[in-house]
Each structure stands twice: as structure tokens, then as C-alpha cells.
PDB file of C-alpha atoms in Angstrom:
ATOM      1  CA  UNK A   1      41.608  55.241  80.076  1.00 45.00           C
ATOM      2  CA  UNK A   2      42.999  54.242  83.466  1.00 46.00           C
ATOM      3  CA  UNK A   3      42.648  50.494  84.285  1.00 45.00           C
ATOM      4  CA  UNK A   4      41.850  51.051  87.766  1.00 43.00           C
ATOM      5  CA  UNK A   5      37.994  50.479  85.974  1.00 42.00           C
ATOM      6  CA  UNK A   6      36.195  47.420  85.037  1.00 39.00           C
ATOM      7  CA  UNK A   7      35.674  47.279  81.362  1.00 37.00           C
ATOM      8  CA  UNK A   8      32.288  48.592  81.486  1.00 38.00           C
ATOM      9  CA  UNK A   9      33.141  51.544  83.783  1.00 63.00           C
ATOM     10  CA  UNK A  10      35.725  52.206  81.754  1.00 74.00           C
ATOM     11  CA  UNK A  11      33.737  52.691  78.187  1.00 80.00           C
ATOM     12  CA  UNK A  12      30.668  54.547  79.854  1.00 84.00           C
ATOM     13  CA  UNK A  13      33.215  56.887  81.851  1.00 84.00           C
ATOM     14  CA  UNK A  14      34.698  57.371  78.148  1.00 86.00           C
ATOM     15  CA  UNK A  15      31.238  58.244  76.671  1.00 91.00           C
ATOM     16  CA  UNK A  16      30.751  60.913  79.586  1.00 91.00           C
ATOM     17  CA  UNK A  17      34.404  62.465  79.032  1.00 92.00           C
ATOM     18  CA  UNK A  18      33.696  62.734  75.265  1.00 93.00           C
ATOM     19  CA  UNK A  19      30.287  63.921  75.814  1.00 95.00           C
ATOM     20  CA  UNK A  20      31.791  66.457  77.804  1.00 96.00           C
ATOM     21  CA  UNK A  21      34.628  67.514  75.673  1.00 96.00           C
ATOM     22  CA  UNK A  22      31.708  67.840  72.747  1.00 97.00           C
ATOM     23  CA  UNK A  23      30.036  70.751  74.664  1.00 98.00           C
ATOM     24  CA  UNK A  24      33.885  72.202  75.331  1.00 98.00           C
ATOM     25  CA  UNK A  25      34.588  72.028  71.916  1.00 98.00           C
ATOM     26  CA  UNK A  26      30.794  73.461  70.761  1.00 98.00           C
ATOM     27  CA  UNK A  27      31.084  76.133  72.904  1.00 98.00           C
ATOM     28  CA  UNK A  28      34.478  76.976  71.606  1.00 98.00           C
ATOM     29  CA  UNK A  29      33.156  77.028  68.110  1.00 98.00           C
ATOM     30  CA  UNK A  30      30.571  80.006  69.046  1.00 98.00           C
ATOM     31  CA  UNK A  31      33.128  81.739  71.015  1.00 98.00           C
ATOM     32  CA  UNK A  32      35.421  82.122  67.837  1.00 98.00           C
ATOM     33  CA  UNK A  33      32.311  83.153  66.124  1.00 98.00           C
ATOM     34  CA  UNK A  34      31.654  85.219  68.782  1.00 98.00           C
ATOM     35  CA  UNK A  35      35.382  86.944  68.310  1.00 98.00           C
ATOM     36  CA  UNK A  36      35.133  87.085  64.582  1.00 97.00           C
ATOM     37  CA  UNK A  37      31.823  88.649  64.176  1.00 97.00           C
ATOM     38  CA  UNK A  38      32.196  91.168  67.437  1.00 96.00           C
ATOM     39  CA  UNK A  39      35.381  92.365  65.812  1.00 94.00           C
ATOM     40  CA  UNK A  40      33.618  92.194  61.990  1.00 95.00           C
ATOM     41  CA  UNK A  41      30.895  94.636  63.439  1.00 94.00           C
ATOM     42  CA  UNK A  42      33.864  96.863  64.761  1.00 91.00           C
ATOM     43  CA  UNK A  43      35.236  97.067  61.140  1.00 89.00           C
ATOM     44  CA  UNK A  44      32.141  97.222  59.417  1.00 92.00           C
ATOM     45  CA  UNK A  45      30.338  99.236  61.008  1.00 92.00           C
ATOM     46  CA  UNK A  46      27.519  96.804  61.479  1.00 95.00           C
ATOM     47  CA  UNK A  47      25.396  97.238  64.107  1.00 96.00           C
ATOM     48  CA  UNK A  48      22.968  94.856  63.513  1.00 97.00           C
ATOM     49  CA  UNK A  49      25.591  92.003  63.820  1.00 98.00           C
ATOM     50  CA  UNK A  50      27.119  93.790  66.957  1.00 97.00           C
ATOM     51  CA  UNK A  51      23.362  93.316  68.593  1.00 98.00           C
ATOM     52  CA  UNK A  52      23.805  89.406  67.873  1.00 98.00           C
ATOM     53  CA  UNK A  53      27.289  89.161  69.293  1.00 98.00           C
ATOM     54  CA  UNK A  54      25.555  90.939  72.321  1.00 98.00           C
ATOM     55  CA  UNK A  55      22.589  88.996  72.369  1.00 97.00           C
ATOM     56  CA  UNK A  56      24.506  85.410  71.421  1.00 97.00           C
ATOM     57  CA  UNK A  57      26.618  85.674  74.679  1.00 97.00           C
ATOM     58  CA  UNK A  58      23.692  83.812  77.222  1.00 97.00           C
ATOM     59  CA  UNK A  59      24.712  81.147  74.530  1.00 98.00           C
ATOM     60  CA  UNK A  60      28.072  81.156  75.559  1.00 98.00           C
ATOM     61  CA  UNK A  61      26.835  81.436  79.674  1.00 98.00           C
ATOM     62  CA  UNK A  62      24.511  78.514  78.792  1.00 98.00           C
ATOM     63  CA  UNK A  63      27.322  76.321  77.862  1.00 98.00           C
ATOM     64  CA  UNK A  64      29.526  77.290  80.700  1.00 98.00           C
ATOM     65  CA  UNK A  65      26.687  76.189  82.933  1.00 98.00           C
ATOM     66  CA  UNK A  66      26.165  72.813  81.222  1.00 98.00           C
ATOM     67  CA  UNK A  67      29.797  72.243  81.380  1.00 97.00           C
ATOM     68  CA  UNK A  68      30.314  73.063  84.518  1.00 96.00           C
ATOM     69  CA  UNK A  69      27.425  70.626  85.729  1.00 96.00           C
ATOM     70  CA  UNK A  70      28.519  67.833  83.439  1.00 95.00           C
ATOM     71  CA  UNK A  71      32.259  67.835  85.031  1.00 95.00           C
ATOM     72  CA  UNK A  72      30.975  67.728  88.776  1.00 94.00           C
ATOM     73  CA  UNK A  73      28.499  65.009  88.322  1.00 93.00           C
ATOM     74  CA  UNK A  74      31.011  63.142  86.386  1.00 93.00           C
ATOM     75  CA  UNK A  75      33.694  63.650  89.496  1.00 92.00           C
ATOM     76  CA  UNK A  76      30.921  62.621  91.888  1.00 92.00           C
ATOM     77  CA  UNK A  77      29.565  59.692  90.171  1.00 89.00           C
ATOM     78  CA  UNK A  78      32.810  58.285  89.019  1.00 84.00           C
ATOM     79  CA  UNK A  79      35.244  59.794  91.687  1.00 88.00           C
ATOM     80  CA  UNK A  80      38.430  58.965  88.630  1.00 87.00           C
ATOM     81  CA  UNK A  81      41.806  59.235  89.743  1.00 87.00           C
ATOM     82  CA  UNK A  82      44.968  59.961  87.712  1.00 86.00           C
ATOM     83  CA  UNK A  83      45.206  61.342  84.210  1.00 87.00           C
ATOM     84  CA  UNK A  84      41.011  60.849  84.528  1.00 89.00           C
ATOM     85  CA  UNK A  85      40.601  62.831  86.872  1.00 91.00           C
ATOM     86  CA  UNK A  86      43.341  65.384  85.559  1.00 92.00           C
ATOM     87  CA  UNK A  87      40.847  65.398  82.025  1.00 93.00           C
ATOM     88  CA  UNK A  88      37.980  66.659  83.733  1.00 94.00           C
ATOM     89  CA  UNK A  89      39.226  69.026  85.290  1.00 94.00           C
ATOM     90  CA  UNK A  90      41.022  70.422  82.901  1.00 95.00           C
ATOM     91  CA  UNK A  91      37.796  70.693  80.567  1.00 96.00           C
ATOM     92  CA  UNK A  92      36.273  72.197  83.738  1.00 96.00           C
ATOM     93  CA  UNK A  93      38.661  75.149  83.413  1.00 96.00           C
ATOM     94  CA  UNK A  94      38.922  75.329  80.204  1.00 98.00           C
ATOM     95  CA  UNK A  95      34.926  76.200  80.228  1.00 98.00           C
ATOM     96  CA  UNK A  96      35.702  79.254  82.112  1.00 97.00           C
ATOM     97  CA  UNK A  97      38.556  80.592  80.015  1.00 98.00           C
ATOM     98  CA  UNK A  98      36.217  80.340  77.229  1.00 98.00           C
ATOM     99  CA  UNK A  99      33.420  81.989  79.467  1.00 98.00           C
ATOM    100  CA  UNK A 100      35.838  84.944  79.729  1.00 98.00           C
ATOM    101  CA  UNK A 101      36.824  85.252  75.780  1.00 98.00           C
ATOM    102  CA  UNK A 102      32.833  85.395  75.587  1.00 98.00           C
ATOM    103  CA  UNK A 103      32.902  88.090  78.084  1.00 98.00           C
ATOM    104  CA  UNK A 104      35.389  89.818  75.998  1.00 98.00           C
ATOM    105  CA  UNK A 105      33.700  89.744  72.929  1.00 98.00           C
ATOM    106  CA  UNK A 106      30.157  90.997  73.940  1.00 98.00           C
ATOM    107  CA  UNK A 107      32.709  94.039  75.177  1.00 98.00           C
ATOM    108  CA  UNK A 108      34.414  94.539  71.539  1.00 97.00           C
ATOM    109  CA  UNK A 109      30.381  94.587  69.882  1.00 97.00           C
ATOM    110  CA  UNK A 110      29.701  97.112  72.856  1.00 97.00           C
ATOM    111  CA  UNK A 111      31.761  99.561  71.538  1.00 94.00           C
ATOM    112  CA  UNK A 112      30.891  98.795  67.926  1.00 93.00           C
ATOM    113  CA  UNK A 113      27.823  99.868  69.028  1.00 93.00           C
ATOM    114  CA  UNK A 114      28.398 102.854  70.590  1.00 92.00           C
ATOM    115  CA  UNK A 115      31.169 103.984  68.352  1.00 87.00           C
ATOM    116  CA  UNK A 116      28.654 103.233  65.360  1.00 87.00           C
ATOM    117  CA  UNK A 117      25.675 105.491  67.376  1.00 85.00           C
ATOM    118  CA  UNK A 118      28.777 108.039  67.831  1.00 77.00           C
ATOM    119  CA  UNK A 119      29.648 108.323  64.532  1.00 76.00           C
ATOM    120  CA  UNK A 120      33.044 107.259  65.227  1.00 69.00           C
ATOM    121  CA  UNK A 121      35.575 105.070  63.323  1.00 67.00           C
ATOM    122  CA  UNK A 122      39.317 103.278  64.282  1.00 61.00           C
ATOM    123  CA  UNK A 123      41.797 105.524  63.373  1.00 60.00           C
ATOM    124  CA  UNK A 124      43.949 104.680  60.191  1.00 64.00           C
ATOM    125  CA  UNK A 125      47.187 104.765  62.287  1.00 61.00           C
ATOM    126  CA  UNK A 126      46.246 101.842  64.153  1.00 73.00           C
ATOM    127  CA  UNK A 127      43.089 100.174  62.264  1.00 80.00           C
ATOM    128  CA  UNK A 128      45.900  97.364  61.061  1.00 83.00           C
ATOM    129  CA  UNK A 129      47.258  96.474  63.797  1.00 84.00           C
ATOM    130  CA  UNK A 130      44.233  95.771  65.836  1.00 86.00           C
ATOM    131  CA  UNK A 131      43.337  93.764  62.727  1.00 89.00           C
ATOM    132  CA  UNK A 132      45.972  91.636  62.905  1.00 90.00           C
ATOM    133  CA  UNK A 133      45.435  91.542  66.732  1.00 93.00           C
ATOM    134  CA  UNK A 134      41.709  90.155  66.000  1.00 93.00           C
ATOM    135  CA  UNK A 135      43.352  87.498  63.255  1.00 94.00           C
ATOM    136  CA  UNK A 136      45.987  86.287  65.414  1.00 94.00           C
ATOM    137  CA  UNK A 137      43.753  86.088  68.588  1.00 96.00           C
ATOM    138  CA  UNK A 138      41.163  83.888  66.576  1.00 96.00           C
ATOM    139  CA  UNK A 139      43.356  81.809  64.965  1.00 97.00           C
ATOM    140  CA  UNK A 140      45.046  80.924  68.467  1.00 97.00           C
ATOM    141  CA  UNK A 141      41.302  80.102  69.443  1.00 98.00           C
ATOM    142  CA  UNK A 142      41.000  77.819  66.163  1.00 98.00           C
ATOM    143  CA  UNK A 143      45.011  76.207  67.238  1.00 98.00           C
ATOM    144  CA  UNK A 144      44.004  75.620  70.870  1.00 98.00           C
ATOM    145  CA  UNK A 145      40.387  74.076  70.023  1.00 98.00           C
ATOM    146  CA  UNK A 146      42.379  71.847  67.313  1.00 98.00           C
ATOM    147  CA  UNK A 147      44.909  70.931  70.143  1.00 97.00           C
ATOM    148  CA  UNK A 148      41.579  70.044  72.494  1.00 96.00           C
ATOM    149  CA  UNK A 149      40.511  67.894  69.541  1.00 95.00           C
ATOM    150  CA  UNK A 150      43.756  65.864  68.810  1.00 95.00           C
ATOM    151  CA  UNK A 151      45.058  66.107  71.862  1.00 94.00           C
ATOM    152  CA  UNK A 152      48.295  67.965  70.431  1.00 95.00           C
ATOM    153  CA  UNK A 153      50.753  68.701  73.652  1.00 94.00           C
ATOM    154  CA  UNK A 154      53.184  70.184  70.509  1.00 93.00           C
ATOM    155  CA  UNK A 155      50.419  72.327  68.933  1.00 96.00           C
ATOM    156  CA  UNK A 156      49.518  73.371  72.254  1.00 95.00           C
ATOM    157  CA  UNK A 157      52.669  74.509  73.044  1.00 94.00           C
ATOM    158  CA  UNK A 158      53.092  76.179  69.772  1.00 94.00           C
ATOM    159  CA  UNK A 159      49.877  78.564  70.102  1.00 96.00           C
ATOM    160  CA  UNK A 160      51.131  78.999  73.920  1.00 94.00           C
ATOM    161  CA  UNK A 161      54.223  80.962  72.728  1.00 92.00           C
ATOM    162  CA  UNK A 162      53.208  82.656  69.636  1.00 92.00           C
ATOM    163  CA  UNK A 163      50.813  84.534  72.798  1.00 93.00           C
ATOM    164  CA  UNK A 164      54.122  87.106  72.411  1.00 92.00           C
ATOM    165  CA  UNK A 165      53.465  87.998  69.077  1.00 91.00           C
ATOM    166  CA  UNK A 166      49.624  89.112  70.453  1.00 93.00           C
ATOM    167  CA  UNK A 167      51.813  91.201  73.301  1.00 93.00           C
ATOM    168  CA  UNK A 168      53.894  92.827  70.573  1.00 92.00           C
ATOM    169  CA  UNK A 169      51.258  93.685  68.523  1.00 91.00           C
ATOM    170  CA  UNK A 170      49.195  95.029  71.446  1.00 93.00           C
ATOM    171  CA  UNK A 171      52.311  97.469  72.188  1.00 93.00           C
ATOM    172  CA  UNK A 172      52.472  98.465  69.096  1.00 89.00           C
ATOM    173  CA  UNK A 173      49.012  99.244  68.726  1.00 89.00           C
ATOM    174  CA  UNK A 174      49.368 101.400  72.221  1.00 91.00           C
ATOM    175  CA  UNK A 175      52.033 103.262  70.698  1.00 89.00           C
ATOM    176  CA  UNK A 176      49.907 104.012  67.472  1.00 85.00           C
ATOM    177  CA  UNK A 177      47.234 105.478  69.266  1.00 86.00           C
ATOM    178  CA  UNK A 178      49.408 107.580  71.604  1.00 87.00           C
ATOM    179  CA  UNK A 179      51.105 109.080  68.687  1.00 84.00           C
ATOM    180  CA  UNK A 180      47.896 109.842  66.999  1.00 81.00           C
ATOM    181  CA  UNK A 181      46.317 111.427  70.410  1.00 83.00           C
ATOM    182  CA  UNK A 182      50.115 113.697  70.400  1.00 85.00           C
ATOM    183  CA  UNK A 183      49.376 114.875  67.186  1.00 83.00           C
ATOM    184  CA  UNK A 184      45.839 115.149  67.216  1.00 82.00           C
ATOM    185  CA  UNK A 185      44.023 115.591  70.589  1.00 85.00           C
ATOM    186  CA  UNK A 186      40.745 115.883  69.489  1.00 83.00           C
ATOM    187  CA  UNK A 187      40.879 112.131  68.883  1.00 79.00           C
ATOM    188  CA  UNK A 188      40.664 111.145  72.440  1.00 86.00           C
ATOM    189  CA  UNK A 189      37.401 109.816  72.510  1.00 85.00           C
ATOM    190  CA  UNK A 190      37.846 107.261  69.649  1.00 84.00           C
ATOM    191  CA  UNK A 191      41.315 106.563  71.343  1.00 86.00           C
ATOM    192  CA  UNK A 192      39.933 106.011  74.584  1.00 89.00           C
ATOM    193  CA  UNK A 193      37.461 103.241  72.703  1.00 89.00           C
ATOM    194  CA  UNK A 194      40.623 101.903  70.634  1.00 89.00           C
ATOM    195  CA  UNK A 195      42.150 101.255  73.905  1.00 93.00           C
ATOM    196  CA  UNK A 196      39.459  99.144  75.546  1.00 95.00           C
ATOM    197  CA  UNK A 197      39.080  97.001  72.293  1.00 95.00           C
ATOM    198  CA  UNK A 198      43.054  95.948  71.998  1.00 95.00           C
ATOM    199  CA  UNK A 199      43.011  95.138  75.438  1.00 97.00           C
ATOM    200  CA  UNK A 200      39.933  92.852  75.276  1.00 98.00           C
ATOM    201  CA  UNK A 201      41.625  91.298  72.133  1.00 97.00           C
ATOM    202  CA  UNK A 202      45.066  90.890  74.395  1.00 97.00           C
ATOM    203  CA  UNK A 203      43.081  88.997  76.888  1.00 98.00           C
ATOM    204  CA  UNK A 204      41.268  86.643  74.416  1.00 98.00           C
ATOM    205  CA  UNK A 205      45.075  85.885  73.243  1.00 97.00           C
ATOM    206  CA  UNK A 206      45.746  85.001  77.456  1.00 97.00           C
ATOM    207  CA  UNK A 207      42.968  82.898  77.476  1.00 98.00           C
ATOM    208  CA  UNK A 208      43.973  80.989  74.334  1.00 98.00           C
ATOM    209  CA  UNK A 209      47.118  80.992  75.697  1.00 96.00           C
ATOM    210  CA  UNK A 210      46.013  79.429  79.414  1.00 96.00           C
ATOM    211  CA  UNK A 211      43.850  77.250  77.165  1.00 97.00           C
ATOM    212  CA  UNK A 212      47.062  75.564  75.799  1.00 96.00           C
ATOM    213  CA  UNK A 213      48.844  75.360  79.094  1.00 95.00           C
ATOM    214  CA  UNK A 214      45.889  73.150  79.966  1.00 96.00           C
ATOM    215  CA  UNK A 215      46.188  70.680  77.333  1.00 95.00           C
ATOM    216  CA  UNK A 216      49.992  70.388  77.952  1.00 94.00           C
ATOM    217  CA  UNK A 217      48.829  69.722  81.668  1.00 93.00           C
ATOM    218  CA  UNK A 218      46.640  67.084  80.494  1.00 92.00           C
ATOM    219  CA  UNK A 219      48.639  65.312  78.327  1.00 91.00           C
ATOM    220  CA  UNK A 220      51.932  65.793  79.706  1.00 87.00           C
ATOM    221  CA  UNK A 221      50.940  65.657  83.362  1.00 86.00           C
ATOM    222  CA  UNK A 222      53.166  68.976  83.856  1.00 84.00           C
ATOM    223  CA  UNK A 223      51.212  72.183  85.472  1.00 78.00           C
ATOM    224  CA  UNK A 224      53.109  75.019  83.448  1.00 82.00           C
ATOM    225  CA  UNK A 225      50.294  77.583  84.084  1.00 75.00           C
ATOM    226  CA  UNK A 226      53.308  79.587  86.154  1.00 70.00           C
ATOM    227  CA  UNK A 227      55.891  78.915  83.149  1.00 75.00           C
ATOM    228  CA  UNK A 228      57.141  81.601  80.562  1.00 73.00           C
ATOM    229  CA  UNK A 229      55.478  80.819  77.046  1.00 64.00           C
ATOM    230  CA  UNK A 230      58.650  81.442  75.451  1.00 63.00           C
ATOM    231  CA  UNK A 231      60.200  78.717  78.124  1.00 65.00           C
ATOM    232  CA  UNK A 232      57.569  75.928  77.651  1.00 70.00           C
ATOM    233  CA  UNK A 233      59.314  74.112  75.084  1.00 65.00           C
ATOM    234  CA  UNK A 234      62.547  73.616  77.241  1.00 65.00           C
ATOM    235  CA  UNK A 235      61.043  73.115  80.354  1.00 62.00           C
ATOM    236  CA  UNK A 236      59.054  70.223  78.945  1.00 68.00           C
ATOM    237  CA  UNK A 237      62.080  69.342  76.975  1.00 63.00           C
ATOM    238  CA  UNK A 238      60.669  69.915  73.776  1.00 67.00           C
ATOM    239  CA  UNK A 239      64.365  71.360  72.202  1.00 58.00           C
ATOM    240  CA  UNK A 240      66.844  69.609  70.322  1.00 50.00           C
ATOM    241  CA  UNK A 241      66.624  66.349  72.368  1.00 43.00           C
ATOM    242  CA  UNK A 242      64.118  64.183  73.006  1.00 43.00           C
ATOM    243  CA  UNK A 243      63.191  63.396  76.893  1.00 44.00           C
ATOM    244  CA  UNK A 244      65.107  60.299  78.544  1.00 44.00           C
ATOM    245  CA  UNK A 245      62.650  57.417  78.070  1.00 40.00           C
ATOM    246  CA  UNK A 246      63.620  56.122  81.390  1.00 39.00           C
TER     247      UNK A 246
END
């Protein structure tokens, strides 16, 4: 903590920050939930747990709004400066991006659900890869919520580029379905669904992705939210050297 406090400020603003990063990290708990069991229902054919994905996702608003309300009043009653004022705000955006992998996770059980009603089911050709989509997407959720935790810049940094893994997998999985639609038209409608479910799962791999750039900002002061994953490591000089003390 900054010592621009008096040593009471200073543990009460603490208690606020880690009563704050408590709800982050609780409502990044449900949202892997959320990913795991919307993609379970896909796979499953489960409807019924498709419904609670669905139904779980005002959880998910909920804790956005808390969050949200927490940060401000902390940044109007405390006004912090510095790497204090660099914390909260990062925990205030990383509420949203976890807002949005909610948002894209109600999507994936609305499709179980219809594709369930429809009678339809992922195509062989592709059902692996947008399983290991789904696995690699949630365990970047687990990595990033683990970096939140600890405070990891390196861990952060390490779920930030294995995002292009997610990318090549999503390709791959576009190229499955389009040769399966070449060969066999009639599977455009199940196609059409594949489509919207590998993109939701790409975007739950951005958000885990901007999730880690945010940690690195907050505990490396650097704002790489415009730098290459595959480039983080040397820009922050995270290669063969260490950085110059001085």
C-alpha cells in the first residue's frame, strides 16, 4: 500500500481493496461454472442444466453491479493515487470482462437449448475441437483468476499468449465445419449453431486474455492492452535477461 496514507487509512483502504477483489474473484468462480456447465449442457444434451446456466446469469449481472458500486465509492471516499488507484480500477474492468464471458455463456446454453428442442447434435468432424476450445477457454479463466489471486504478472502473461492456441483451434474448428457443410449440405442448420458456439468460446478466451493484460498492468504498471500476446514477454522484458534494476 502507498504511504501517501496514515496507518489507519492505509489498513481500512486495504480491507476495502480485498473486500473488493473477494466479489471479483466470487464472481469469477460462477462465471467458470457458468462456462463449464453451459458447454456440459451442449455435450450432454442436458437441458435442464442449460435452463440454470440461463437462469444463473442475473447472478453474474448482480455481481457486476456490486462491483461496480464497490470500486466508485472506494475512488470517491478514498480518492488513492498511484498503484492504488491503478488496483481499483483494474478490478473495475476486470468486472466487465467477466460480465461479458457471462454473456457468452447464457449464449452457448441458448443453443443447447434449442439444438436439444431441434433434435440436433455437434457434428463428429468438429465435436473435438470445440471441446478442446471449451477446456482451454476455462482453464485460461481458472490461470487468470489464479493470477488475480497471487498477483502473478508471469502467470498472467503466460495465459495472455497461450490466447493463440484458442485462435488456432477456433480456425480449425471453422475449417471442420466448412468441410462438413461441402460434403454434406443438409447440415447447415447444425453448422450455422456450431458456428455461433466457437465464436462465443473464442471470445471467452479474449476476455481471459484482456483479463491477464490487466493484472500485468497492475503489477507491472505497463498498459499492454494494445500489445501482441505473443510479444508481451519481450516487451516487458520477460526473455532471456532480466530488466536493468536501475
Amino acid at each position: 500500500m502507498s504511504d501517501g496514507h496514515g496507518g489507519h487509512t492505509v489498513q481500512s483502504f486495504d480491507e476495502e481493496l480485498k473486500r473488493l477483489s473477494g466479489v471479483l474473484l466470487d464472481m469469477g468462480d460462477l462465471a467458470i461454472a457458468q462456462v463449464r456447465d453451459g458447454t456440459r449442457s451442449l455435450f450432454e444434451r442436458d437441458d435442464e442444466l442449460a435452463q440454470e446456466v440461463v437462469a444463473r446469469e442475473k447472478q453474474i449481472n448482480a455481481y457486476d453491479t456490486q462491483g461496480e458500486e464497490m470500486a466508485i465509492q472506494v475512488i470517491a471516499r478514498r480518492q488513492p493515487m498511484g498503484v492504488d488507484l491503478r488496483s481499483v480500477i483494474v478490478m473495475l474492468k476486470s468486472f466487465t470482462e467477466l460480465e461479458r464471458v457471462g454473456d457468452e455463456a447464457k449464449k452457448i446454453a441458448k443453443i443447447a437449448r434449442r439444438m436439444i428442442v431441434d433434435e440436433q447434435d455437434p457434428i463428429d468432424a468438429y465435436r473435438d475441437s470445440v471441446k478442446r476450445m471449451a477446456i482451454a477457454a476455462e482453464h485460461s479463466l481458472v490461470e487468470v483468476l489464479r493470477a488475480i489471486r497471487e498477483q502473478d504478472e508471469n502467470l498472467a502473461i503466460q495465459v495472455a499468449e497461450r490466447d493463440k492456441l484458442l485462435d488456432i483451434e477456433y480456425k480449425d474448428a471453422l475449417r471442420a465445419i466448412h468441410e462438413g457443410l461441402v460434403s454434406t449440405p443438409s447440415l447447415l442448420p447444425v453448422a450455422a449453431e456450431s458456428v455461433l458456439i466457437i465464436k462465443a468460446i473464442e471470445r471467452i478466451g479474449d476476455h481471459a486474455k484482456n483479463m491477464a493484460k490487466l493484472v500485468v498492468y497492475q503489477v507491472a504498471g505497463r498498459d499492454v492492452r494494445h500489445v501482441k500476446s505473443k510479444r508481451l514477454a519481450e516487451a516487458l522484458g520477460k526473455t532471456d535477461e532480466e530488466d536493468d534494476a536501475g
